[in-house]
Coordinates of N, CA and C in Angstrom, one line a residue:
Chain A
X300 N 99.9 97.9 123.7 CA 99.7 98.4 122.4 C 98.8 97.3 121.5
X301 N 97.9 98.1 120.6 CA 97.2 97.2 119.7 C 98.0 96.8 118.5
X302 N 97.8 95.7 118.2 CA 98.6 95.4 116.8 C 98.5 93.9 116.4
X303 N 99.3 93.5 115.3 CA 99.2 92.2 114.7 C 100.7 91.6 115.0
X304 N 100.8 90.5 115.4 CA 102.0 89.7 115.6 C 101.9 88.5 114.9
X305 N 103.2 88.1 114.1 CA 103.4 87.0 113.4 C 104.5 86.3 113.8
X306 N 104.5 85.1 114.1 CA 105.7 84.2 114.4 C 105.9 82.9 113.5
X307 N 106.9 82.4 113.4 CA 108.3 83.0 113.7 C 108.5 84.0 112.7
X308 N 109.5 84.6 112.6 CA 110.0 85.7 111.7 C 110.7 85.0 110.5
X309 N 111.4 83.9 110.7 CA 112.0 82.9 109.7 C 111.5 81.5 110.1
X310 N 111.2 80.7 108.9 CA 110.8 79.5 109.2 C 111.4 78.6 108.1
X311 N 111.9 77.5 108.4 CA 112.7 76.6 107.3 C 111.7 75.3 107.3
X312 N 111.5 74.9 106.1 CA 110.6 73.5 106.0 C 111.4 72.7 105.1
X313 N 111.4 71.4 105.7 CA 111.8 70.3 104.9 C 110.8 69.7 103.8
X314 N 111.4 69.1 102.9 CA 110.4 68.5 101.8 C 109.5 67.6 102.5
X315 N 108.3 67.7 101.9 CA 107.2 66.8 102.5 C 106.6 67.1 103.9
X316 N 107.1 68.3 104.4 CA 106.7 68.7 105.8 C 105.5 69.7 105.8
X317 N 104.8 69.6 106.7 CA 103.7 70.8 107.1 C 104.3 71.7 107.9
X318 N 104.1 73.0 107.7 CA 104.5 73.9 108.7 C 103.3 74.9 108.9
X319 N 103.2 75.5 110.3 CA 102.2 76.3 110.6 C 102.7 77.8 110.8
X320 N 102.2 78.8 110.4 CA 102.5 80.2 110.7 C 101.5 80.7 111.4
X321 N 102.0 81.5 112.5 CA 101.1 82.2 113.6 C 100.8 83.3 113.1
X322 N 99.5 84.0 113.5 CA 99.1 85.3 113.3 C 98.0 85.6 114.4
X323 N 98.4 86.7 115.3 CA 97.5 87.0 116.4 C 97.2 88.5 116.3
X324 N 96.0 88.9 116.6 CA 95.8 90.4 116.7 C 94.9 90.5 117.9
X325 N 95.1 91.9 118.4 CA 94.5 92.4 119.6 C 93.7 93.7 119.2
X326 N 93.3 93.7 117.9 CA 92.6 95.1 117.5 C 91.1 94.8 117.5
X327 N 90.8 93.5 118.1 CA 89.3 93.4 118.0 C 88.5 93.3 116.6
X328 N 89.4 93.0 115.5 CA 88.9 93.0 114.4 C 88.2 91.7 113.9
X329 N 87.1 91.8 113.2 CA 86.4 90.6 112.7 C 87.0 89.8 111.5
X330 N 87.8 90.8 110.7 CA 88.3 90.0 109.6 C 89.7 89.8 109.5
X331 N 90.3 88.8 109.0 CA 91.7 88.6 108.8 C 92.0 88.0 107.6
X332 N 93.2 88.2 107.3 CA 93.6 87.8 105.8 C 95.0 87.2 105.8
X333 N 95.3 86.4 104.9 CA 96.7 85.9 104.7 C 97.1 86.2 103.3
X334 N 98.4 86.8 103.1 CA 98.9 87.0 101.7 C 100.1 86.4 101.5
X335 N 100.4 86.1 100.4 CA 101.8 85.7 99.9 C 102.6 86.8 99.1
X336 N 103.8 87.1 99.4 CA 104.4 88.2 98.5 C 105.7 87.4 98.0
X337 N 105.9 87.7 96.6 CA 106.9 87.0 96.0 C 107.8 88.2 95.3
X338 N 109.1 88.1 95.3 CA 109.9 89.2 94.6 C 109.2 89.8 93.3
X339 N 109.1 91.0 93.2 CA 108.6 91.6 92.0 C 107.2 91.6 91.6
X340 N 106.5 90.8 92.6 CA 105.1 90.8 92.6 C 104.3 91.5 93.7
X341 N 103.1 91.7 93.4 CA 102.2 92.3 94.5 C 101.7 91.1 95.4
X342 N 101.0 91.7 96.4 CA 100.6 90.6 97.3 C 99.5 89.8 96.6
X343 N 99.3 88.4 96.9 CA 98.1 87.7 96.4 C 97.5 87.1 97.6
X344 N 96.3 87.1 97.6 CA 95.4 86.5 98.9 C 95.3 85.1 98.7
X345 N 95.7 84.5 99.9 CA 95.5 83.0 100.0 C 94.2 82.6 100.6
X346 N 94.0 83.2 101.9 CA 92.6 82.8 102.5 C 92.2 84.1 103.2
X347 N 90.9 84.2 103.5 CA 90.4 85.4 104.4 C 89.3 84.7 105.2
X348 N 89.1 85.5 106.3 CA 88.0 85.0 107.3 C 87.3 86.4 107.6
X349 N 86.0 86.3 107.7 CA 85.3 87.5 108.2 C 84.7 87.4 109.4
X350 N 84.7 86.2 110.1 CA 84.0 85.8 111.2 C 84.6 84.4 111.8
X351 N 84.7 84.4 113.1 CA 85.1 83.1 113.7 C 84.4 81.9 113.2
X352 N 85.2 80.9 113.0 CA 84.5 79.6 112.5 C 84.1 79.7 110.9
X353 N 84.5 80.7 110.4 CA 84.3 80.8 108.8 C 85.4 81.4 108.1
X354 N 85.8 80.7 106.9 CA 86.8 81.4 106.2 C 86.6 81.0 104.6
X355 N 87.1 81.8 103.7 CA 87.0 81.6 102.3 C 88.4 81.4 101.7
X356 N 88.3 80.8 100.4 CA 89.5 80.8 99.8 C 89.8 82.2 98.9
X357 N 90.9 82.5 98.9 CA 91.4 83.4 98.1 C 91.8 83.1 96.6
X358 N 92.9 83.8 96.1 CA 93.2 83.5 94.7 C 94.3 82.4 94.6
X359 N 95.0 82.0 95.7 CA 96.0 81.0 95.4 C 95.9 80.0 96.7
X360 N 94.8 79.5 96.9 CA 94.7 78.6 98.3 C 95.3 77.3 98.2
X361 N 95.4 76.8 97.1 CA 95.9 75.6 96.8 C 97.1 75.1 97.6
X362 N 97.3 74.1 98.4 CA 98.5 73.7 99.2 C 98.6 74.5 100.4
X363 N 97.5 75.2 100.9 CA 97.4 75.8 102.3 C 96.0 75.5 102.8
X364 N 96.1 75.6 104.2 CA 95.0 75.5 104.9 C 95.0 76.5 106.3
X365 N 93.7 76.7 106.7 CA 93.7 77.7 107.7 C 92.5 77.3 108.7
X366 N 92.7 77.8 109.8 CA 91.4 77.8 110.8 C 91.3 79.0 111.5
X367 N 89.9 79.2 112.0 CA 89.7 80.5 112.7 C 88.7 80.1 114.0
X368 N 89.4 79.6 115.0 CA 88.6 79.0 116.1 C 88.4 80.1 117.1
X369 N 89.3 81.1 117.0 CA 89.2 82.4 118.0 C 89.3 83.7 117.2
X370 N 88.7 84.7 117.7 CA 88.6 86.0 117.0 C 90.0 86.6 116.8
X371 N 90.8 86.3 117.7 CA 92.2 86.8 117.8 C 93.3 86.2 116.8
X372 N 93.0 84.9 116.5 CA 94.0 84.1 116.0 C 93.5 83.5 114.6
X373 N 94.4 83.4 113.6 CA 94.2 82.8 112.2 C 95.5 82.2 111.9
X374 N 95.8 81.1 112.3 CA 97.1 80.4 111.8 C 96.9 79.8 110.3
X375 N 97.9 79.8 109.7 CA 98.1 79.4 108.3 C 99.1 78.2 108.3
X376 N 98.6 77.0 107.7 CA 99.3 75.8 107.6 C 99.8 75.7 106.0
X377 N 101.0 75.7 105.9 CA 101.6 75.5 104.4 C 101.8 73.9 104.2
X378 N 101.1 73.3 103.5 CA 101.2 71.9 103.5 C 102.2 71.3 102.6
X379 N 102.3 70.0 102.6 CA 103.4 69.4 101.5 C 103.0 69.5 100.1
X380 N 101.6 69.7 99.8 CA 101.1 69.9 98.6 C 101.5 71.3 97.9
X381 N 101.9 72.1 98.7 CA 102.5 73.3 98.1 C 103.8 73.4 97.6
X382 N 103.8 73.3 96.5 CA 105.3 72.9 95.8 C 106.3 73.8 95.8
X383 N 106.0 75.1 95.8 CA 106.8 76.3 95.7 C 106.4 77.3 97.0
X384 N 106.6 76.9 98.1 CA 106.3 77.6 99.3 C 107.4 78.9 99.8
X385 N 108.5 78.6 99.2 CA 109.3 80.0 99.4 C 108.9 81.2 99.2
X386 N 108.6 82.1 100.1 CA 107.9 83.5 99.8 C 107.9 84.1 101.3
X387 N 107.6 85.3 101.3 CA 107.2 86.3 102.4 C 105.6 86.2 102.7
X388 N 105.3 85.8 103.9 CA 104.0 85.6 104.2 C 103.4 86.7 105.1
X389 N 102.3 87.4 104.8 CA 102.0 88.6 105.6 C 100.4 88.2 106.0
X390 N 100.2 88.5 107.2 CA 98.8 88.4 107.8 C 98.3 90.0 108.0
X391 N 97.0 90.1 107.9 CA 96.3 91.4 108.2 C 95.1 91.1 108.8
X392 N 94.5 92.2 109.3 CA 93.0 92.3 109.8 C 92.5 93.6 109.6
X393 N 91.3 93.5 109.7 CA 90.4 94.9 109.6 C 88.9 94.7 110.1
X394 N 88.5 95.8 110.2 CA 86.9 95.9 110.3 C 86.3 95.2 109.1
X395 N 85.2 94.6 109.2 CA 84.8 93.8 108.2 C 84.3 94.6 106.9
X396 N 83.8 95.8 107.1 CA 83.2 96.6 106.0 C 84.1 96.9 104.9
X397 N 83.7 97.0 103.7 CA 84.4 97.3 102.5 C 85.0 98.8 102.7
X398 N 86.3 98.9 102.2 CA 86.8 100.2 102.2 C 87.6 100.5 103.5
X399 N 87.5 99.6 104.6 CA 88.3 99.7 105.8 C 89.7 99.4 105.6
X400 N 90.5 100.0 106.6 CA 91.9 99.9 106.2 C 92.2 98.4 106.9
X401 N 93.3 97.7 106.1 CA 93.7 96.4 106.5 C 95.0 96.7 107.2
X402 N 95.2 96.2 108.5 CA 96.6 96.5 109.3 C 97.4 95.0 109.1
X403 N 98.6 95.2 108.7 CA 99.4 94.1 108.5 C 100.4 93.8 109.6
X404 N 100.8 92.4 109.8 CA 101.6 92.0 110.7 C 103.1 92.3 110.0
X405 N 104.4 91.9 110.8 CA 105.5 92.2 110.1 C 106.0 91.0 109.2
X406 N 105.2 89.9 109.2 CA 105.4 89.0 108.2 C 106.5 87.8 108.6
X407 N 106.3 86.7 107.8 CA 107.3 85.4 108.1 C 107.9 85.2 106.9
X408 N 109.1 84.8 106.9 CA 109.8 84.5 105.6 C 109.9 83.0 105.7
X409 N 109.3 82.0 104.8 CA 109.5 80.9 104.7 C 110.4 80.3 103.6
X410 N 111.4 79.5 104.1 CA 112.4 79.0 103.2 C 112.5 77.5 103.1
X411 N 112.6 77.0 102.2 CA 112.6 75.4 101.9 C 114.1 74.9 102.0
X412 N 114.4 74.0 102.8 CA 115.8 73.3 103.0 C 115.9 72.3 101.9
Chain B
X105 N 87.9 92.1 85.0 CA 87.8 91.9 86.4 C 88.4 93.0 86.9
X106 N 88.7 93.0 88.3 CA 89.2 94.0 89.0 C 90.9 94.1 88.9
X107 N 91.5 95.2 88.8 CA 93.1 95.0 88.8 C 93.5 96.4 89.1
X108 N 94.8 96.5 89.4 CA 95.6 97.6 89.6 C 96.9 97.6 88.9
X109 N 97.2 98.5 88.2 CA 98.4 98.6 87.4 C 99.3 99.8 88.0
X110 N 100.4 99.5 88.3 CA 101.5 100.6 88.9 C 102.6 100.8 87.8
X111 N 103.3 102.0 87.8 CA 104.5 102.0 87.0 C 105.5 101.2 87.5
X112 N 106.2 100.7 86.9 CA 107.4 99.8 87.1 C 108.5 100.5 87.7
X113 N 109.1 100.0 88.7 CA 110.4 100.6 89.2 C 111.6 100.0 88.8
X114 N 112.7 100.2 89.4 CA 112.8 101.2 90.3 C 112.9 102.5 90.0
X115 N 112.4 103.5 90.8 CA 112.4 104.9 90.7 C 113.5 105.5 91.5
X116 N 114.5 106.1 90.9 CA 115.7 106.5 91.6 C 115.6 108.2 91.6
X117 N 115.6 108.6 92.7 CA 115.5 110.2 92.8 C 116.7 110.8 93.8
X118 N 117.0 111.9 93.5 CA 117.9 112.6 94.6 C 117.1 113.4 95.5
X119 N 117.5 113.4 96.9 CA 116.8 114.1 98.0 C 116.3 115.4 97.5
X120 N 115.1 115.7 97.9 CA 114.2 116.9 97.7 C 113.7 117.1 96.1
X121 N 113.8 115.9 95.5 CA 113.2 116.0 94.1 C 111.5 115.7 94.3
X122 N 110.9 115.9 93.2 CA 109.4 115.7 93.2 C 109.2 114.2 92.6
X123 N 108.0 113.7 93.5 CA 107.9 112.3 93.2 C 106.5 112.1 92.7
X124 N 106.3 111.3 91.7 CA 105.1 110.8 91.2 C 105.3 109.2 90.9
X125 N 104.3 108.5 91.4 CA 103.9 107.0 91.1 C 102.8 106.9 90.5
X126 N 102.8 106.4 89.3 CA 101.4 106.3 88.6 C 100.6 105.0 89.0
X127 N 99.4 105.1 89.3 CA 98.6 104.0 89.5 C 97.3 104.1 88.7
X128 N 96.9 103.1 88.1 CA 95.5 103.2 87.4 C 94.9 101.9 87.8
X129 N 93.6 101.9 87.8 CA 92.8 100.7 88.2 C 91.7 100.3 87.2
X130 N 91.3 99.2 87.4 CA 89.9 98.8 86.7 C 89.1 98.0 87.6
X131 N 87.8 98.5 87.8 CA 87.0 97.9 89.0 C 85.6 98.0 88.4
X132 N 84.7 97.2 88.9 CA 83.3 97.4 88.7 C 82.9 98.1 90.1
X133 N 81.8 99.0 89.9 CA 81.3 99.6 91.1 C 82.2 100.8 91.4
X134 N 82.3 101.2 92.8 CA 82.9 102.2 93.3 C 83.8 101.8 94.4
X135 N 85.2 101.5 94.0 CA 86.2 101.0 94.9 C 86.6 102.1 95.9
X136 N 87.3 101.7 97.1 CA 88.1 102.5 97.8 C 89.4 102.2 97.3
X137 N 90.4 103.1 97.4 CA 91.7 103.2 97.0 C 92.5 103.3 98.1
X138 N 93.9 102.7 98.0 CA 94.8 102.8 99.1 C 96.1 102.9 98.4
X139 N 97.1 103.5 99.3 CA 98.4 103.5 99.0 C 99.1 102.8 100.3
X140 N 99.9 101.7 100.1 CA 100.6 101.1 101.3 C 102.0 101.2 101.0
X141 N 103.0 101.4 102.1 CA 104.3 101.3 101.9 C 104.9 100.2 102.8
X142 N 106.0 99.7 102.2 CA 106.8 98.6 102.8 C 108.2 98.9 103.0
X143 N 108.6 98.9 104.0 CA 110.1 99.2 104.3 C 110.7 97.8 104.3
X144 N 112.1 97.7 104.1 CA 112.9 96.5 103.9 C 112.7 95.6 105.2
X145 N 112.1 94.3 104.8 CA 111.9 93.3 105.8 C 110.7 93.4 106.7
X146 N 109.9 94.4 106.4 CA 108.7 94.7 107.2 C 107.2 94.5 106.6
X147 N 106.3 94.5 107.2 CA 105.0 94.3 106.7 C 104.6 95.6 106.1
X148 N 103.3 95.8 105.6 CA 102.8 96.9 104.9 C 102.2 97.9 106.0
X149 N 102.5 99.2 105.8 CA 101.8 100.2 106.6 C 101.0 101.0 105.5
X150 N 99.6 101.4 106.1 CA 98.8 102.3 105.3 C 99.6 103.7 105.2
X151 N 99.5 104.1 104.0 CA 100.0 105.5 103.7 C 99.0 106.6 103.6
X152 N 98.1 106.1 102.9 CA 96.8 107.0 102.7 C 95.7 106.5 101.9
X153 N 94.5 107.0 101.9 CA 93.3 106.3 101.4 C 92.4 107.2 100.8
X154 N 91.6 106.8 100.0 CA 90.3 107.6 99.6 C 89.2 106.6 99.1
X155 N 88.0 107.1 99.5 CA 86.8 106.2 99.6 C 85.9 106.6 98.6
X156 N 86.1 107.8 97.9 CA 85.0 108.1 96.8 C 85.8 109.2 95.9
X157 N 85.2 109.3 94.7 CA 85.7 110.1 93.7 C 86.0 111.6 94.1
X158 N 87.1 112.0 93.6 CA 87.5 113.4 94.2 C 88.1 113.5 95.3
X159 N 88.0 112.6 96.3 CA 88.8 112.6 97.6 C 90.2 112.7 97.4
X160 N 90.8 113.5 98.2 CA 92.3 113.3 98.4 C 92.9 112.9 99.7
X161 N 93.5 111.9 99.5 CA 94.3 111.1 100.8 C 95.6 112.0 100.8
X162 N 96.0 112.1 102.1 CA 97.2 112.7 102.3 C 97.8 112.4 103.7
X163 N 99.3 112.2 103.8 CA 99.9 111.8 104.9 C 101.4 112.0 104.6
X164 N 102.1 112.4 105.9 CA 103.5 112.6 105.8 C 104.0 113.4 104.5
X165 N 103.3 114.2 103.9 CA 103.8 115.0 102.7 C 103.3 114.3 101.4
X166 N 102.7 113.0 101.3 CA 102.3 112.2 100.4 C 100.9 112.5 100.1
X167 N 100.5 112.6 98.8 CA 99.1 112.9 98.4 C 98.8 112.2 97.3
X168 N 97.6 111.9 97.3 CA 96.8 111.1 96.0 C 95.6 111.4 96.0
X169 N 95.0 111.7 94.7 CA 93.5 112.0 94.5 C 92.9 111.1 93.7
X170 N 91.7 110.6 94.2 CA 90.9 109.6 93.3 C 90.2 110.2 92.2
X171 N 90.6 109.8 91.1 CA 90.1 110.5 89.7 C 89.3 109.2 89.1
X172 N 88.0 109.3 89.1 CA 87.2 108.3 88.5 C 87.1 108.5 87.0
X173 N 87.2 109.7 86.5 CA 87.2 109.9 85.1 C 88.4 109.3 84.3
X174 N 89.5 109.3 85.0 CA 90.7 108.7 84.5 C 91.1 107.4 85.1
X175 N 90.2 107.0 86.1 CA 90.5 105.8 86.9 C 91.9 105.5 87.3
X176 N 92.4 106.7 87.9 CA 93.7 106.8 88.4 C 93.8 107.2 89.9
X177 N 95.0 106.9 90.6 CA 95.3 107.3 92.1 C 96.6 107.5 92.1
X178 N 97.3 108.4 91.6 CA 98.8 108.6 91.3 C 99.2 109.2 92.7
X179 N 100.3 108.8 93.3 CA 100.9 109.1 94.6 C 102.1 110.3 94.2
X180 N 101.9 111.4 94.9 CA 103.0 112.4 94.6 C 103.5 112.9 96.0
X181 N 104.7 113.4 96.0 CA 105.3 114.1 97.1 C 106.2 115.2 96.5
X182 N 106.2 116.4 97.2 CA 106.8 117.4 96.7 C 108.2 117.5 96.9
X183 N 108.8 116.8 98.0 CA 110.2 116.8 98.3 C 110.6 115.5 99.0
X184 N 111.3 114.6 98.2 CA 111.4 113.4 98.9 C 112.7 113.3 99.8
X185 N 112.7 112.4 100.8 CA 113.8 112.3 101.7 C 114.4 110.9 101.5
X186 N 115.6 110.7 102.1 CA 116.2 109.3 102.0 C 115.4 108.2 102.6
X187 N 114.8 108.9 103.8 CA 113.9 108.0 104.7 C 112.7 107.6 103.8
X188 N 112.3 108.1 102.8 CA 111.1 107.7 102.0 C 111.4 106.5 101.1
X189 N 112.6 106.1 101.1 CA 113.0 104.9 100.3 C 112.4 103.5 100.9
X190 N 111.5 103.1 99.9 CA 110.7 101.9 100.3 C 109.9 101.3 99.0
X191 N 109.2 100.4 99.2 CA 108.4 99.7 98.1 C 106.8 100.4 98.4
X192 N 106.3 100.9 97.4 CA 104.9 101.5 97.4 C 104.1 100.7 96.5
X193 N 103.0 100.4 97.3 CA 101.8 99.5 96.6 C 100.5 100.2 96.6
X194 N 99.8 100.3 95.4 CA 98.6 100.9 95.1 C 97.6 99.7 95.4
X195 N 96.6 99.9 95.9 CA 95.5 98.7 96.0 C 94.0 99.2 96.0
X196 N 93.2 98.3 95.7 CA 91.7 98.8 95.8 C 91.0 97.6 96.5
X197 N 89.9 98.2 97.1 CA 88.9 97.2 97.9 C 87.8 97.3 97.1
X198 N 87.5 96.2 96.6 CA 86.4 95.7 95.7 C 85.1 95.8 96.5
X199 N 83.9 95.8 95.6 CA 82.6 95.8 96.2 C 82.2 94.6 96.9
X200 N 81.0 94.5 97.2 CA 80.4 93.5 97.8 C 80.4 93.4 99.2
X201 N 80.3 92.2 100.0 CA 80.2 92.1 101.3 C 81.6 92.0 102.0
X202 N 82.7 92.0 101.3 CA 84.0 91.7 101.8 C 84.8 92.9 101.7
X203 N 86.0 92.9 102.4 CA 86.8 93.9 102.4 C 88.2 93.5 101.6
X204 N 88.1 92.6 100.6 CA 89.2 92.1 100.0 C 90.0 93.2 99.3
X205 N 91.4 93.2 99.3 CA 92.2 94.1 98.5 C 92.8 93.4 97.3
X206 N 93.0 94.3 96.4 CA 93.7 93.8 95.2 C 94.8 94.8 94.9
X207 N 96.1 94.2 94.9 CA 97.3 95.0 94.9 C 97.9 95.1 93.5
X208 N 98.6 96.2 93.3 CA 99.6 96.4 92.3 C 100.8 95.7 92.5
X209 N 101.6 95.5 91.7 CA 102.9 94.9 91.8 C 103.9 95.6 92.6
X210 N 103.8 96.8 93.0 CA 104.6 97.7 93.8 C 105.7 98.4 92.9
X211 N 106.1 99.6 93.6 CA 107.1 100.4 93.0 C 108.3 100.6 93.8
X212 N 109.5 100.2 93.5 CA 110.6 100.6 94.6 C 111.0 101.9 94.4
X213 N 111.2 102.7 95.5 CA 111.7 104.0 95.4 C 112.9 104.1 96.1
X214 N 114.0 104.5 95.4 CA 115.4 104.8 95.9 C 115.6 106.3 96.0
X215 N 115.9 106.9 97.1 CA 116.3 108.3 97.2 C 117.7 108.4 97.7
X216 N 118.4 109.0 97.0 CA 119.9 109.1 97.1 C 120.1 110.6 97.8
X217 N 121.1 110.6 98.7 CA 121.4 112.0 99.3 C 122.1 112.7 98.4

């Protein structure tokens, strides 16, 4: 079955620690995205990538980093510089063209200890 | 700038009631419009979309019509079920070379038996 997987489902971060969230897709999509979801708010774009080895900052990139070494994978690192990391993180992918549907993974919930 | 405004929730309805969730947008150019649904603890699923003015998207009994004159994309369903209880997000895809989505804040729908 084609789709997007995210792991882990829950992640705990200690103060000053970097953590990495995994996102893998087998839909053969060029574009991938990371969103952050907070209670009562819509999704906000953190980073996106339209092609391997290239990515751009979204609206709230500070304190996060990404890489895109393979078409299938787009991991997100939440660094210690992100002072309020507790949120639900969603990864998505799509065909690159405007107006195409984005397909979402099941999400990772990050909690700070 | 580009933005999406949704009616605030929660919306509480009895089973078989008529549903309307309002969505208006501000955008330059000709955006594509989407409705996504999120069930508790899960990622987002595309519910329906419309890519040009006067298009009607429909799926699972839900409908929305792209109204350029009123910059609206209201979601409707004639008879809701308990299983429709979820958070509904309106979104637009902006112009240019990317497929970035801008989301509304989401509307929680609770359907009571």
